[in-house]
Structures are given as C-alpha cells and as structure tokens.
JSON list of C-alpha atoms in Angstrom, two decimals:
[
{"chain": "A", "resi": 1, "resn": "ASP", "atom": "CA", "xyz": [85.08, 100.30, 82.81]},
{"chain": "A", "resi": 2, "resn": "ASP", "atom": "CA", "xyz": [85.38, 103.88, 81.54]},
{"chain": "A", "resi": 3, "resn": "GLU", "atom": "CA", "xyz": [82.20, 105.10, 83.14]},
{"chain": "A", "resi": 4, "resn": "THR", "atom": "CA", "xyz": [83.22, 103.90, 86.57]},
{"chain": "A", "resi": 5, "resn": "LEU", "atom": "CA", "xyz": [86.75, 105.46, 86.11]},
{"chain": "A", "resi": 6, "resn": "GLY", "atom": "CA", "xyz": [85.23, 108.69, 84.93]},
{"chain": "A", "resi": 7, "resn": "VAL", "atom": "CA", "xyz": [83.27, 108.98, 88.18]},
{"chain": "A", "resi": 8, "resn": "ILE", "atom": "CA", "xyz": [86.32, 108.33, 90.37]},
{"chain": "A", "resi": 9, "resn": "LYS", "atom": "CA", "xyz": [88.35, 110.81, 88.35]},
{"chain": "A", "resi": 10, "resn": "GLN", "atom": "CA", "xyz": [85.82, 113.53, 89.36]},
{"chain": "A", "resi": 11, "resn": "MET", "atom": "CA", "xyz": [86.03, 112.89, 93.16]},
{"chain": "A", "resi": 12, "resn": "ASP", "atom": "CA", "xyz": [86.86, 115.67, 95.39]},
{"chain": "A", "resi": 13, "resn": "TRP", "atom": "CA", "xyz": [89.43, 114.94, 98.18]},
{"chain": "A", "resi": 14, "resn": "SER", "atom": "CA", "xyz": [90.20, 116.35, 101.54]},
{"chain": "A", "resi": 15, "resn": "ASP", "atom": "CA", "xyz": [93.66, 117.99, 102.01]},
{"chain": "A", "resi": 16, "resn": "ASP", "atom": "CA", "xyz": [95.00, 114.86, 103.78]},
{"chain": "A", "resi": 17, "resn": "GLY", "atom": "CA", "xyz": [93.40, 112.43, 101.31]},
{"chain": "A", "resi": 18, "resn": "LEU", "atom": "CA", "xyz": [91.48, 110.58, 103.95]},
{"chain": "A", "resi": 19, "resn": "LEU", "atom": "CA", "xyz": [88.01, 111.68, 102.73]},
{"chain": "A", "resi": 20, "resn": "GLY", "atom": "CA", "xyz": [86.83, 111.30, 99.10]},
{"chain": "A", "resi": 21, "resn": "LYS", "atom": "CA", "xyz": [83.46, 112.61, 97.89]},
{"chain": "A", "resi": 22, "resn": "LEU", "atom": "CA", "xyz": [81.73, 111.49, 94.71]},
{"chain": "A", "resi": 23, "resn": "PRO", "atom": "CA", "xyz": [80.42, 114.00, 92.18]},
{"chain": "A", "resi": 24, "resn": "GLY", "atom": "CA", "xyz": [77.33, 115.85, 93.23]},
{"chain": "A", "resi": 25, "resn": "ALA", "atom": "CA", "xyz": [74.75, 114.12, 90.94]},
{"chain": "A", "resi": 26, "resn": "GLN", "atom": "CA", "xyz": [73.25, 110.90, 92.33]},
{"chain": "A", "resi": 27, "resn": "LEU", "atom": "CA", "xyz": [74.62, 107.77, 90.56]},
{"chain": "A", "resi": 28, "resn": "GLU", "atom": "CA", "xyz": [72.56, 105.05, 89.06]},
{"chain": "A", "resi": 29, "resn": "ARG", "atom": "CA", "xyz": [72.58, 102.11, 91.53]},
{"chain": "A", "resi": 30, "resn": "SER", "atom": "CA", "xyz": [74.52, 99.75, 89.15]},
{"chain": "A", "resi": 31, "resn": "LEU", "atom": "CA", "xyz": [77.24, 102.45, 88.62]},
{"chain": "A", "resi": 32, "resn": "TYR", "atom": "CA", "xyz": [77.45, 103.27, 92.24]},
{"chain": "A", "resi": 33, "resn": "VAL", "atom": "CA", "xyz": [77.95, 99.67, 93.11]},
{"chain": "A", "resi": 34, "resn": "LYS", "atom": "CA", "xyz": [80.89, 99.44, 90.75]},
{"chain": "A", "resi": 35, "resn": "VAL", "atom": "CA", "xyz": [82.40, 102.73, 92.06]},
{"chain": "A", "resi": 36, "resn": "ASN", "atom": "CA", "xyz": [81.95, 101.73, 95.60]},
{"chain": "A", "resi": 37, "resn": "LYS", "atom": "CA", "xyz": [83.65, 98.40, 94.96]},
{"chain": "A", "resi": 38, "resn": "ALA", "atom": "CA", "xyz": [86.70, 100.14, 93.49]},
{"chain": "A", "resi": 39, "resn": "LEU", "atom": "CA", "xyz": [86.98, 102.44, 96.44]},
{"chain": "A", "resi": 40, "resn": "GLU", "atom": "CA", "xyz": [86.48, 99.69, 99.04]},
{"chain": "A", "resi": 41, "resn": "SER", "atom": "CA", "xyz": [89.31, 97.77, 97.38]},
{"chain": "A", "resi": 42, "resn": "MET", "atom": "CA", "xyz": [91.65, 100.69, 98.20]},
{"chain": "A", "resi": 43, "resn": "GLY", "atom": "CA", "xyz": [90.43, 100.72, 101.82]},
{"chain": "A", "resi": 44, "resn": "GLY", "atom": "CA", "xyz": [87.60, 103.10, 101.55]},
{"chain": "A", "resi": 45, "resn": "LYS", "atom": "CA", "xyz": [84.44, 102.86, 103.55]},
{"chain": "A", "resi": 46, "resn": "TRP", "atom": "CA", "xyz": [81.28, 104.91, 102.90]},
{"chain": "A", "resi": 47, "resn": "ASN", "atom": "CA", "xyz": [80.51, 107.22, 105.95]},
{"chain": "A", "resi": 48, "resn": "ARG", "atom": "CA", "xyz": [77.11, 108.91, 105.79]},
{"chain": "A", "resi": 49, "resn": "LYS", "atom": "CA", "xyz": [78.02, 111.55, 108.44]},
{"chain": "A", "resi": 50, "resn": "SER", "atom": "CA", "xyz": [81.05, 112.62, 106.37]},
{"chain": "A", "resi": 51, "resn": "GLY", "atom": "CA", "xyz": [79.20, 112.53, 103.14]},
{"chain": "A", "resi": 52, "resn": "GLY", "atom": "CA", "xyz": [81.95, 110.46, 101.41]},
{"chain": "A", "resi": 53, "resn": "HIS", "atom": "CA", "xyz": [84.32, 107.50, 101.59]},
{"chain": "A", "resi": 54, "resn": "VAL", "atom": "CA", "xyz": [86.73, 107.51, 104.55]},
{"chain": "A", "resi": 55, "resn": "PHE", "atom": "CA", "xyz": [90.26, 106.01, 104.28]},
{"chain": "A", "resi": 56, "resn": "GLY", "atom": "CA", "xyz": [92.75, 104.89, 106.80]},
{"chain": "A", "resi": 57, "resn": "LYS", "atom": "CA", "xyz": [95.55, 106.28, 104.62]},
{"chain": "A", "resi": 58, "resn": "ASP", "atom": "CA", "xyz": [95.79, 108.66, 101.69]},
{"chain": "A", "resi": 59, "resn": "PRO", "atom": "CA", "xyz": [94.76, 106.47, 98.58]},
{"chain": "A", "resi": 60, "resn": "ARG", "atom": "CA", "xyz": [95.25, 109.12, 95.83]},
{"chain": "A", "resi": 61, "resn": "SER", "atom": "CA", "xyz": [98.51, 107.61, 94.40]},
{"chain": "A", "resi": 62, "resn": "GLU", "atom": "CA", "xyz": [96.51, 104.32, 94.02]},
{"chain": "A", "resi": 63, "resn": "VAL", "atom": "CA", "xyz": [93.56, 106.15, 92.56]},
{"chain": "A", "resi": 64, "resn": "GLU", "atom": "CA", "xyz": [95.79, 107.74, 89.99]},
{"chain": "A", "resi": 65, "resn": "GLY", "atom": "CA", "xyz": [97.17, 104.34, 89.06]},
{"chain": "A", "resi": 66, "resn": "LEU", "atom": "CA", "xyz": [93.68, 102.97, 88.79]},
{"chain": "A", "resi": 67, "resn": "ILE", "atom": "CA", "xyz": [92.56, 105.79, 86.53]},
{"chain": "A", "resi": 68, "resn": "GLU", "atom": "CA", "xyz": [95.61, 105.31, 84.26]},
{"chain": "A", "resi": 69, "resn": "SER", "atom": "CA", "xyz": [95.51, 101.58, 83.89]},
{"chain": "A", "resi": 70, "resn": "GLY", "atom": "CA", "xyz": [91.87, 100.58, 84.88]},
{"chain": "A", "resi": 71, "resn": "THR", "atom": "CA", "xyz": [93.31, 97.90, 87.25]},
{"chain": "A", "resi": 72, "resn": "ILE", "atom": "CA", "xyz": [94.45, 97.65, 90.83]},
{"chain": "A", "resi": 73, "resn": "GLU", "atom": "CA", "xyz": [96.55, 95.00, 92.49]},
{"chain": "A", "resi": 74, "resn": "LEU", "atom": "CA", "xyz": [95.31, 93.89, 95.92]},
{"chain": "A", "resi": 75, "resn": "GLU", "atom": "CA", "xyz": [96.99, 91.88, 98.65]},
{"chain": "A", "resi": 76, "resn": "ARG", "atom": "CA", "xyz": [94.57, 89.82, 100.68]},
{"chain": "A", "resi": 77, "resn": "ASP", "atom": "CA", "xyz": [95.99, 89.31, 104.22]},
{"chain": "A", "resi": 78, "resn": "GLY", "atom": "CA", "xyz": [92.83, 88.19, 106.00]},
{"chain": "A", "resi": 79, "resn": "PHE", "atom": "CA", "xyz": [92.10, 91.47, 107.59]},
{"chain": "A", "resi": 80, "resn": "PHE", "atom": "CA", "xyz": [88.47, 91.94, 108.70]},
{"chain": "A", "resi": 81, "resn": "GLU", "atom": "CA", "xyz": [87.91, 94.56, 111.38]},
{"chain": "A", "resi": 82, "resn": "THR", "atom": "CA", "xyz": [86.30, 93.35, 114.56]},
{"chain": "A", "resi": 83, "resn": "PRO", "atom": "CA", "xyz": [82.73, 94.75, 114.97]},
{"chain": "A", "resi": 84, "resn": "ARG", "atom": "CA", "xyz": [81.97, 96.53, 118.16]},
{"chain": "A", "resi": 85, "resn": "ALA", "atom": "CA", "xyz": [79.19, 94.07, 119.15]},
{"chain": "A", "resi": 86, "resn": "VAL", "atom": "CA", "xyz": [81.86, 91.26, 118.94]},
{"chain": "A", "resi": 87, "resn": "VAL", "atom": "CA", "xyz": [84.35, 93.18, 121.12]},
{"chain": "A", "resi": 88, "resn": "ASP", "atom": "CA", "xyz": [81.60, 93.91, 123.63]},
{"chain": "A", "resi": 89, "resn": "ARG", "atom": "CA", "xyz": [80.75, 90.19, 123.86]},
{"chain": "A", "resi": 90, "resn": "MET", "atom": "CA", "xyz": [84.43, 89.37, 124.36]},
{"chain": "A", "resi": 91, "resn": "LEU", "atom": "CA", "xyz": [84.57, 91.78, 127.29]},
{"chain": "A", "resi": 92, "resn": "GLU", "atom": "CA", "xyz": [81.42, 90.19, 128.75]},
{"chain": "A", "resi": 93, "resn": "LEU", "atom": "CA", "xyz": [83.14, 86.92, 128.67]},
{"chain": "A", "resi": 94, "resn": "VAL", "atom": "CA", "xyz": [86.43, 88.23, 129.93]},
{"chain": "A", "resi": 95, "resn": "PRO", "atom": "CA", "xyz": [86.14, 91.49, 131.86]},
{"chain": "A", "resi": 96, "resn": "LEU", "atom": "CA", "xyz": [89.31, 93.59, 131.81]},
{"chain": "A", "resi": 97, "resn": "PRO", "atom": "CA", "xyz": [90.75, 94.06, 135.34]},
{"chain": "A", "resi": 98, "resn": "VAL", "atom": "CA", "xyz": [92.70, 97.01, 136.46]},
{"chain": "A", "resi": 99, "resn": "GLY", "atom": "CA", "xyz": [96.39, 96.55, 136.06]},
{"chain": "A", "resi": 100, "resn": "ALA", "atom": "CA", "xyz": [96.13, 94.08, 133.13]},
{"chain": "A", "resi": 101, "resn": "PHE", "atom": "CA", "xyz": [98.95, 93.57, 130.75]},
{"chain": "A", "resi": 102, "resn": "VAL", "atom": "CA", "xyz": [97.16, 93.10, 127.39]},
{"chain": "A", "resi": 103, "resn": "LEU", "atom": "CA", "xyz": [98.18, 91.86, 123.94]},
{"chain": "A", "resi": 104, "resn": "GLU", "atom": "CA", "xyz": [96.18, 92.27, 120.70]},
{"chain": "A", "resi": 105, "resn": "PRO", "atom": "CA", "xyz": [97.97, 90.24, 117.98]},
{"chain": "A", "resi": 106, "resn": "SER", "atom": "CA", "xyz": [97.07, 91.00, 114.34]},
{"chain": "A", "resi": 107, "resn": "ALA", "atom": "CA", "xyz": [95.54, 94.21, 115.63]},
{"chain": "A", "resi": 108, "resn": "GLY", "atom": "CA", "xyz": [94.60, 95.68, 112.32]},
{"chain": "A", "resi": 109, "resn": "MET", "atom": "CA", "xyz": [93.28, 99.21, 112.91]},
{"chain": "A", "resi": 110, "resn": "GLY", "atom": "CA", "xyz": [93.04, 98.53, 116.77]},
{"chain": "A", "resi": 111, "resn": "ALA", "atom": "CA", "xyz": [89.30, 97.91, 116.87]},
{"chain": "A", "resi": 112, "resn": "ILE", "atom": "CA", "xyz": [89.66, 95.69, 119.94]},
{"chain": "A", "resi": 113, "resn": "ALA", "atom": "CA", "xyz": [92.48, 97.68, 121.66]},
{"chain": "A", "resi": 114, "resn": "LYS", "atom": "CA", "xyz": [90.46, 100.95, 121.34]},
{"chain": "A", "resi": 115, "resn": "VAL", "atom": "CA", "xyz": [87.55, 99.53, 123.17]},
{"chain": "A", "resi": 116, "resn": "LEU", "atom": "CA", "xyz": [89.90, 97.98, 125.85]},
{"chain": "A", "resi": 117, "resn": "ARG", "atom": "CA", "xyz": [91.35, 101.41, 126.35]},
{"chain": "A", "resi": 118, "resn": "GLU", "atom": "CA", "xyz": [87.88, 102.78, 127.02]},
{"chain": "A", "resi": 119, "resn": "CYS", "atom": "CA", "xyz": [87.53, 100.48, 129.97]},
{"chain": "A", "resi": 120, "resn": "GLY", "atom": "CA", "xyz": [89.71, 102.79, 131.91]},
{"chain": "A", "resi": 121, "resn": "GLY", "atom": "CA", "xyz": [92.04, 101.88, 134.80]},
{"chain": "A", "resi": 122, "resn": "SER", "atom": "CA", "xyz": [95.71, 101.24, 134.65]},
{"chain": "A", "resi": 123, "resn": "VAL", "atom": "CA", "xyz": [95.91, 98.87, 131.61]},
{"chain": "A", "resi": 124, "resn": "ASN", "atom": "CA", "xyz": [99.00, 98.37, 129.50]},
{"chain": "A", "resi": 125, "resn": "ILE", "atom": "CA", "xyz": [98.12, 97.40, 125.88]},
{"chain": "A", "resi": 126, "resn": "TRP", "atom": "CA", "xyz": [100.62, 96.01, 123.33]},
{"chain": "A", "resi": 127, "resn": "CYS", "atom": "CA", "xyz": [99.71, 95.51, 119.64]},
{"chain": "A", "resi": 128, "resn": "VAL", "atom": "CA", "xyz": [101.31, 93.50, 116.89]},
{"chain": "A", "resi": 129, "resn": "GLU", "atom": "CA", "xyz": [100.47, 94.17, 113.21]},
{"chain": "A", "resi": 130, "resn": "LYS", "atom": "CA", "xyz": [102.13, 92.92, 110.21]},
{"chain": "A", "resi": 131, "resn": "ASN", "atom": "CA", "xyz": [100.87, 95.44, 107.79]},
{"chain": "A", "resi": 132, "resn": "ASP", "atom": "CA", "xyz": [103.11, 98.53, 107.55]},
{"chain": "A", "resi": 133, "resn": "ASP", "atom": "CA", "xyz": [100.31, 101.12, 106.98]},
{"chain": "A", "resi": 134, "resn": "ARG", "atom": "CA", "xyz": [98.14, 99.80, 109.59]},
{"chain": "A", "resi": 135, "resn": "ALA", "atom": "CA", "xyz": [101.00, 99.53, 112.15]},
{"chain": "A", "resi": 136, "resn": "LEU", "atom": "CA", "xyz": [101.82, 103.25, 111.39]},
{"chain": "A", "resi": 137, "resn": "LYS", "atom": "CA", "xyz": [98.25, 104.19, 112.04]},
{"chain": "A", "resi": 138, "resn": "LEU", "atom": "CA", "xyz": [98.14, 102.16, 115.31]},
{"chain": "A", "resi": 139, "resn": "ARG", "atom": "CA", "xyz": [101.12, 104.23, 116.56]},
{"chain": "A", "resi": 140, "resn": "ASP", "atom": "CA", "xyz": [98.84, 107.36, 116.54]},
{"chain": "A", "resi": 141, "resn": "TRP", "atom": "CA", "xyz": [96.80, 105.65, 119.26]},
{"chain": "A", "resi": 142, "resn": "PHE", "atom": "CA", "xyz": [99.18, 103.32, 121.11]},
{"chain": "A", "resi": 143, "resn": "GLY", "atom": "CA", "xyz": [102.79, 103.45, 122.07]},
{"chain": "A", "resi": 144, "resn": "ASP", "atom": "CA", "xyz": [103.72, 99.80, 122.05]},
{"chain": "A", "resi": 145, "resn": "VAL", "atom": "CA", "xyz": [103.07, 98.68, 118.54]},
{"chain": "A", "resi": 146, "resn": "PHE", "atom": "CA", "xyz": [105.32, 95.98, 116.91]},
{"chain": "A", "resi": 147, "resn": "CYS", "atom": "CA", "xyz": [105.32, 95.75, 113.03]},
{"chain": "A", "resi": 148, "resn": "CYS", "atom": "CA", "xyz": [106.03, 92.13, 112.27]},
{"chain": "A", "resi": 149, "resn": "ASP", "atom": "CA", "xyz": [104.57, 88.67, 111.51]},
{"chain": "A", "resi": 150, "resn": "PHE", "atom": "CA", "xyz": [102.91, 87.73, 114.93]},
{"chain": "A", "resi": 151, "resn": "LEU", "atom": "CA", "xyz": [103.92, 84.01, 114.35]},
{"chain": "A", "resi": 152, "resn": "THR", "atom": "CA", "xyz": [107.62, 84.89, 114.39]},
{"chain": "A", "resi": 153, "resn": "TRP", "atom": "CA", "xyz": [107.37, 87.40, 117.38]},
{"chain": "A", "resi": 154, "resn": "GLU", "atom": "CA", "xyz": [109.06, 86.11, 120.58]},
{"chain": "A", "resi": 155, "resn": "PRO", "atom": "CA", "xyz": [108.84, 88.69, 123.26]},
{"chain": "A", "resi": 156, "resn": "LYS", "atom": "CA", "xyz": [110.50, 88.11, 126.63]},
{"chain": "A", "resi": 157, "resn": "GLU", "atom": "CA", "xyz": [107.30, 89.48, 128.33]},
{"chain": "A", "resi": 158, "resn": "ARG", "atom": "CA", "xyz": [104.23, 87.34, 129.22]},
{"chain": "A", "resi": 159, "resn": "PHE", "atom": "CA", "xyz": [100.71, 88.78, 129.28]},
{"chain": "A", "resi": 160, "resn": "THR", "atom": "CA", "xyz": [97.83, 88.56, 131.71]},
{"chain": "A", "resi": 161, "resn": "HIS", "atom": "CA", "xyz": [95.27, 88.81, 128.83]},
{"chain": "A", "resi": 162, "resn": "VAL", "atom": "CA", "xyz": [94.93, 88.37, 125.05]},
{"chain": "A", "resi": 163, "resn": "TYR", "atom": "CA", "xyz": [92.07, 89.64, 123.04]},
{"chain": "A", "resi": 164, "resn": "MET", "atom": "CA", "xyz": [92.33, 88.69, 119.45]},
{"chain": "A", "resi": 165, "resn": "ASN", "atom": "CA", "xyz": [90.78, 88.41, 115.98]},
{"chain": "A", "resi": 166, "resn": "PRO", "atom": "CA", "xyz": [93.39, 86.45, 113.89]},
{"chain": "A", "resi": 167, "resn": "PRO", "atom": "CA", "xyz": [93.24, 85.71, 110.16]},
{"chain": "A", "resi": 168, "resn": "PHE", "atom": "CA", "xyz": [91.15, 82.69, 109.20]},
{"chain": "A", "resi": 169, "resn": "GLU", "atom": "CA", "xyz": [92.44, 81.49, 105.88]},
{"chain": "A", "resi": 170, "resn": "ASN", "atom": "CA", "xyz": [93.93, 77.95, 105.81]},
{"chain": "A", "resi": 171, "resn": "LEU", "atom": "CA", "xyz": [93.46, 77.56, 109.60]},
{"chain": "A", "resi": 172, "resn": "GLN", "atom": "CA", "xyz": [95.83, 80.36, 110.38]},
{"chain": "A", "resi": 173, "resn": "ASP", "atom": "CA", "xyz": [93.59, 81.16, 113.41]},
{"chain": "A", "resi": 174, "resn": "VAL", "atom": "CA", "xyz": [94.71, 77.92, 114.96]},
{"chain": "A", "resi": 175, "resn": "ASP", "atom": "CA", "xyz": [98.38, 78.79, 114.66]},
{"chain": "A", "resi": 176, "resn": "HIS", "atom": "CA", "xyz": [97.78, 82.39, 115.98]},
{"chain": "A", "resi": 177, "resn": "VAL", "atom": "CA", "xyz": [95.72, 81.13, 118.99]},
{"chain": "A", "resi": 178, "resn": "MET", "atom": "CA", "xyz": [98.35, 78.56, 119.95]},
{"chain": "A", "resi": 179, "resn": "HIS", "atom": "CA", "xyz": [101.15, 81.09, 119.79]},
{"chain": "A", "resi": 180, "resn": "ALA", "atom": "CA", "xyz": [99.12, 83.68, 121.73]},
{"chain": "A", "resi": 181, "resn": "TYR", "atom": "CA", "xyz": [98.38, 81.03, 124.43]},
{"chain": "A", "resi": 182, "resn": "ASP", "atom": "CA", "xyz": [102.13, 80.36, 124.80]},
{"chain": "A", "resi": 183, "resn": "LEU", "atom": "CA", "xyz": [102.66, 84.10, 125.42]},
{"chain": "A", "resi": 184, "resn": "LEU", "atom": "CA", "xyz": [100.24, 84.08, 128.41]},
{"chain": "A", "resi": 185, "resn": "GLU", "atom": "CA", "xyz": [101.57, 84.07, 131.89]},
{"chain": "A", "resi": 186, "resn": "ASP", "atom": "CA", "xyz": [100.32, 81.32, 134.23]},
{"chain": "A", "resi": 187, "resn": "GLY", "atom": "CA", "xyz": [96.82, 82.25, 135.28]},
{"chain": "A", "resi": 188, "resn": "GLY", "atom": "CA", "xyz": [96.40, 84.34, 132.22]},
{"chain": "A", "resi": 189, "resn": "THR", "atom": "CA", "xyz": [93.33, 84.42, 129.92]},
{"chain": "A", "resi": 190, "resn": "LEU", "atom": "CA", "xyz": [92.87, 84.42, 126.20]},
{"chain": "A", "resi": 191, "resn": "VAL", "atom": "CA", "xyz": [89.69, 85.29, 124.30]},
{"chain": "A", "resi": 192, "resn": "SER", "atom": "CA", "xyz": [89.73, 84.97, 120.46]},
{"chain": "A", "resi": 193, "resn": "VAL", "atom": "CA", "xyz": [87.43, 85.11, 117.40]},
{"chain": "A", "resi": 194, "resn": "MET", "atom": "CA", "xyz": [87.87, 81.84, 115.34]},
{"chain": "A", "resi": 195, "resn": "ALA", "atom": "CA", "xyz": [86.27, 80.58, 112.14]},
{"chain": "A", "resi": 196, "resn": "GLU", "atom": "CA", "xyz": [84.00, 77.46, 112.37]},
{"chain": "A", "resi": 197, "resn": "SER", "atom": "CA", "xyz": [86.33, 75.48, 110.16]},
{"chain": "A", "resi": 198, "resn": "ALA", "atom": "CA", "xyz": [88.61, 74.53, 113.08]},
{"chain": "A", "resi": 199, "resn": "PHE", "atom": "CA", "xyz": [85.76, 72.90, 114.73]},
{"chain": "A", "resi": 200, "resn": "PHE", "atom": "CA", "xyz": [84.45, 70.62, 111.91]},
{"chain": "A", "resi": 201, "resn": "ARG", "atom": "CA", "xyz": [87.32, 69.97, 109.46]},
{"chain": "A", "resi": 202, "resn": "ASN", "atom": "CA", "xyz": [88.76, 66.43, 109.63]},
{"chain": "A", "resi": 203, "resn": "ASP", "atom": "CA", "xyz": [92.41, 67.24, 108.69]},
{"chain": "A", "resi": 204, "resn": "ASN", "atom": "CA", "xyz": [95.17, 66.65, 111.18]},
{"chain": "A", "resi": 205, "resn": "LYS", "atom": "CA", "xyz": [95.67, 70.28, 112.13]},
{"chain": "A", "resi": 206, "resn": "ALA", "atom": "CA", "xyz": [91.96, 70.84, 113.08]},
{"chain": "A", "resi": 207, "resn": "SER", "atom": "CA", "xyz": [91.72, 67.58, 114.92]},
{"chain": "A", "resi": 208, "resn": "LEU", "atom": "CA", "xyz": [94.84, 68.31, 117.02]},
{"chain": "A", "resi": 209, "resn": "PHE", "atom": "CA", "xyz": [93.43, 71.73, 117.84]},
{"chain": "A", "resi": 210, "resn": "ARG", "atom": "CA", "xyz": [90.15, 70.21, 119.01]},
{"chain": "A", "resi": 211, "resn": "SER", "atom": "CA", "xyz": [91.94, 67.73, 121.19]},
{"chain": "A", "resi": 212, "resn": "TRP", "atom": "CA", "xyz": [93.97, 70.54, 122.70]},
{"chain": "A", "resi": 213, "resn": "ALA", "atom": "CA", "xyz": [90.81, 72.61, 123.29]},
{"chain": "A", "resi": 214, "resn": "PHE", "atom": "CA", "xyz": [89.11, 69.66, 124.93]},
{"chain": "A", "resi": 215, "resn": "SER", "atom": "CA", "xyz": [92.00, 68.75, 127.18]},
{"chain": "A", "resi": 216, "resn": "ASN", "atom": "CA", "xyz": [92.32, 72.41, 128.29]},
{"chain": "A", "resi": 217, "resn": "ASP", "atom": "CA", "xyz": [88.59, 72.85, 128.97]},
{"chain": "A", "resi": 218, "resn": "ILE", "atom": "CA", "xyz": [88.32, 75.64, 126.36]},
{"chain": "A", "resi": 219, "resn": "TYR", "atom": "CA", "xyz": [85.04, 77.56, 126.34]},
{"chain": "A", "resi": 220, "resn": "THR", "atom": "CA", "xyz": [83.48, 78.20, 123.00]},
{"chain": "A", "resi": 221, "resn": "GLU", "atom": "CA", "xyz": [80.29, 79.87, 121.77]},
{"chain": "A", "resi": 222, "resn": "GLN", "atom": "CA", "xyz": [79.02, 80.43, 118.30]},
{"chain": "A", "resi": 223, "resn": "LEU", "atom": "CA", "xyz": [78.56, 84.14, 117.28]},
{"chain": "A", "resi": 224, "resn": "PRO", "atom": "CA", "xyz": [75.22, 84.96, 115.56]},
{"chain": "A", "resi": 225, "resn": "GLU", "atom": "CA", "xyz": [75.18, 84.54, 111.76]},
{"chain": "A", "resi": 226, "resn": "GLY", "atom": "CA", "xyz": [76.40, 87.54, 109.96]},
{"chain": "A", "resi": 227, "resn": "SER", "atom": "CA", "xyz": [78.39, 88.92, 112.87]},
{"chain": "A", "resi": 228, "resn": "PHE", "atom": "CA", "xyz": [81.17, 90.08, 110.49]},
{"chain": "A", "resi": 229, "resn": "LYS", "atom": "CA", "xyz": [78.87, 91.17, 107.64]},
{"chain": "A", "resi": 230, "resn": "GLU", "atom": "CA", "xyz": [79.66, 94.94, 108.29]},
{"chain": "A", "resi": 231, "resn": "SER", "atom": "CA", "xyz": [83.44, 94.12, 107.94]},
{"chain": "A", "resi": 232, "resn": "GLY", "atom": "CA", "xyz": [82.94, 92.48, 104.54]},
{"chain": "A", "resi": 233, "resn": "THR", "atom": "CA", "xyz": [82.71, 88.70, 105.21]},
{"chain": "A", "resi": 234, "resn": "GLY", "atom": "CA", "xyz": [79.94, 86.28, 105.83]},
{"chain": "A", "resi": 235, "resn": "VAL", "atom": "CA", "xyz": [82.16, 83.66, 107.39]},
{"chain": "A", "resi": 236, "resn": "ASN", "atom": "CA", "xyz": [80.61, 81.90, 110.37]},
{"chain": "A", "resi": 237, "resn": "THR", "atom": "CA", "xyz": [82.59, 82.56, 113.55]},
{"chain": "A", "resi": 238, "resn": "ARG", "atom": "CA", "xyz": [82.79, 81.80, 117.24]},
{"chain": "A", "resi": 239, "resn": "LEU", "atom": "CA", "xyz": [84.56, 82.96, 120.41]},
{"chain": "A", "resi": 240, "resn": "ILE", "atom": "CA", "xyz": [86.83, 80.85, 122.47]},
{"chain": "A", "resi": 241, "resn": "VAL", "atom": "CA", "xyz": [88.05, 81.51, 126.01]},
{"chain": "A", "resi": 242, "resn": "ALA", "atom": "CA", "xyz": [91.24, 79.75, 127.22]},
{"chain": "A", "resi": 243, "resn": "TYR", "atom": "CA", "xyz": [92.60, 79.96, 130.72]},
{"chain": "A", "resi": 244, "resn": "LYS", "atom": "CA", "xyz": [96.37, 79.07, 131.29]}
]
C-alpha cells in the first residue's frame, strides 16, 4: 500500500547498497510488519547491531521497481539458510578430519561451508550453487564454486565428505541426497538436512528412498521443532548420515 511504499522510499542506503535503514521515527507495529515483509522478500534481514536491514546484494534497483509499481516478482527456489545450531549438530555427528575433500551442494550463502572452514586443518571445500547472485557471493569466500543445477553436475572428482541442506519441495531433497551419495568416494560420509515428508509419505519416490535408507543402514535423527524458524520456515526436519 502507499503508506508502506512511502516508508521504503525514505530509506537511507549505504554506498554499496548492502545496508538499508528505515526513517528515524519508530513505525507502528502493523506498518513495520508490512515494510519488513517487503524488504525480506528482496533478501533483506533485520540486523540490530547494524541498525538496519542487511542484504546479500544491492537491492536498490528492485526497490525502485517496487516503489514505481507497488509489486515485486519473486522466484522461490527452496533456499533457507542453515542455522548455526544445525551445522554444529552436523559436525557433532560427522566431525571433519584433516585433509578432507568436502562438497556442499546447493550451498546458498555458504552457511555450512563457512563453519567447516573454521574447523581448520587442510580441508578442501567445493560449493555448488544454482543461483547466480549467491554463487557470485560465494566466490568472495571460496575458490571452487560451480554455478549450476546440482542434479546435472557430474564432476570427475569424488569426495570424502558431503555436508548439505538441499531444497525440500516436491521431495527434491531425495534427489539431491541420492546424487550427492553417488559423488562420494568409497568410505566417504554424507550428512544432510531433510524434510520429514520423505519419511512418511506413501508415494513411490518416498517409499523407494526409505527402502534405500534401510538397506544402507542410514542413521537419522529428528531436529527440534522450529530448528529453521530463524531462516523463515517452520517445516519439520531431520538429519541423516550415510556411509558409502
């Protein structure tokens, strides 16, 4: 509505466009909710320390389009950043050894890979990310970043470890986990976030996955309810660990 657009029009932006600050006066709660929703739809996230909304890329061209038309077109690609607590649990289940050759598919903004790098030691980390903007950002932190659809990616290399949080919609996580498992070397280990749907749905795809998981002695554990709430989804999730 016009009131929401008026607030966004008055925002102050950092020189690089990665920080946007709302006008000085405190907004009524209902108005703030609408403004925040619009900014989050463009990738913004409120940051108390910075005193504004922080963005992964400069959104000002999108903001201008929003102000002109009152609408914004979104592409939903199943990206929900992996919370630090989830990454920490992944590493408790599968500690990262020195000399590991690691893959993070559908790496998003590298939430998992950044923690893995903190582990130290001689670790080689490769990332695959389909979204152009996120892949570009990943290259600021990692050298080996491949911008493509992971399900069509067929490298010659095989990995000792895979740490992953794939998209969940329409059982995409099943496809991603199975492909990642194929990219492990013998003796390799995969740990992945998955939605609960693959473990209770009765369709053929889910049933075949459960049969595969059972026959390969896959370890699973449910994550606490709301584990991904900070990332913007309430979907119930679990971790799986697969050894090849």
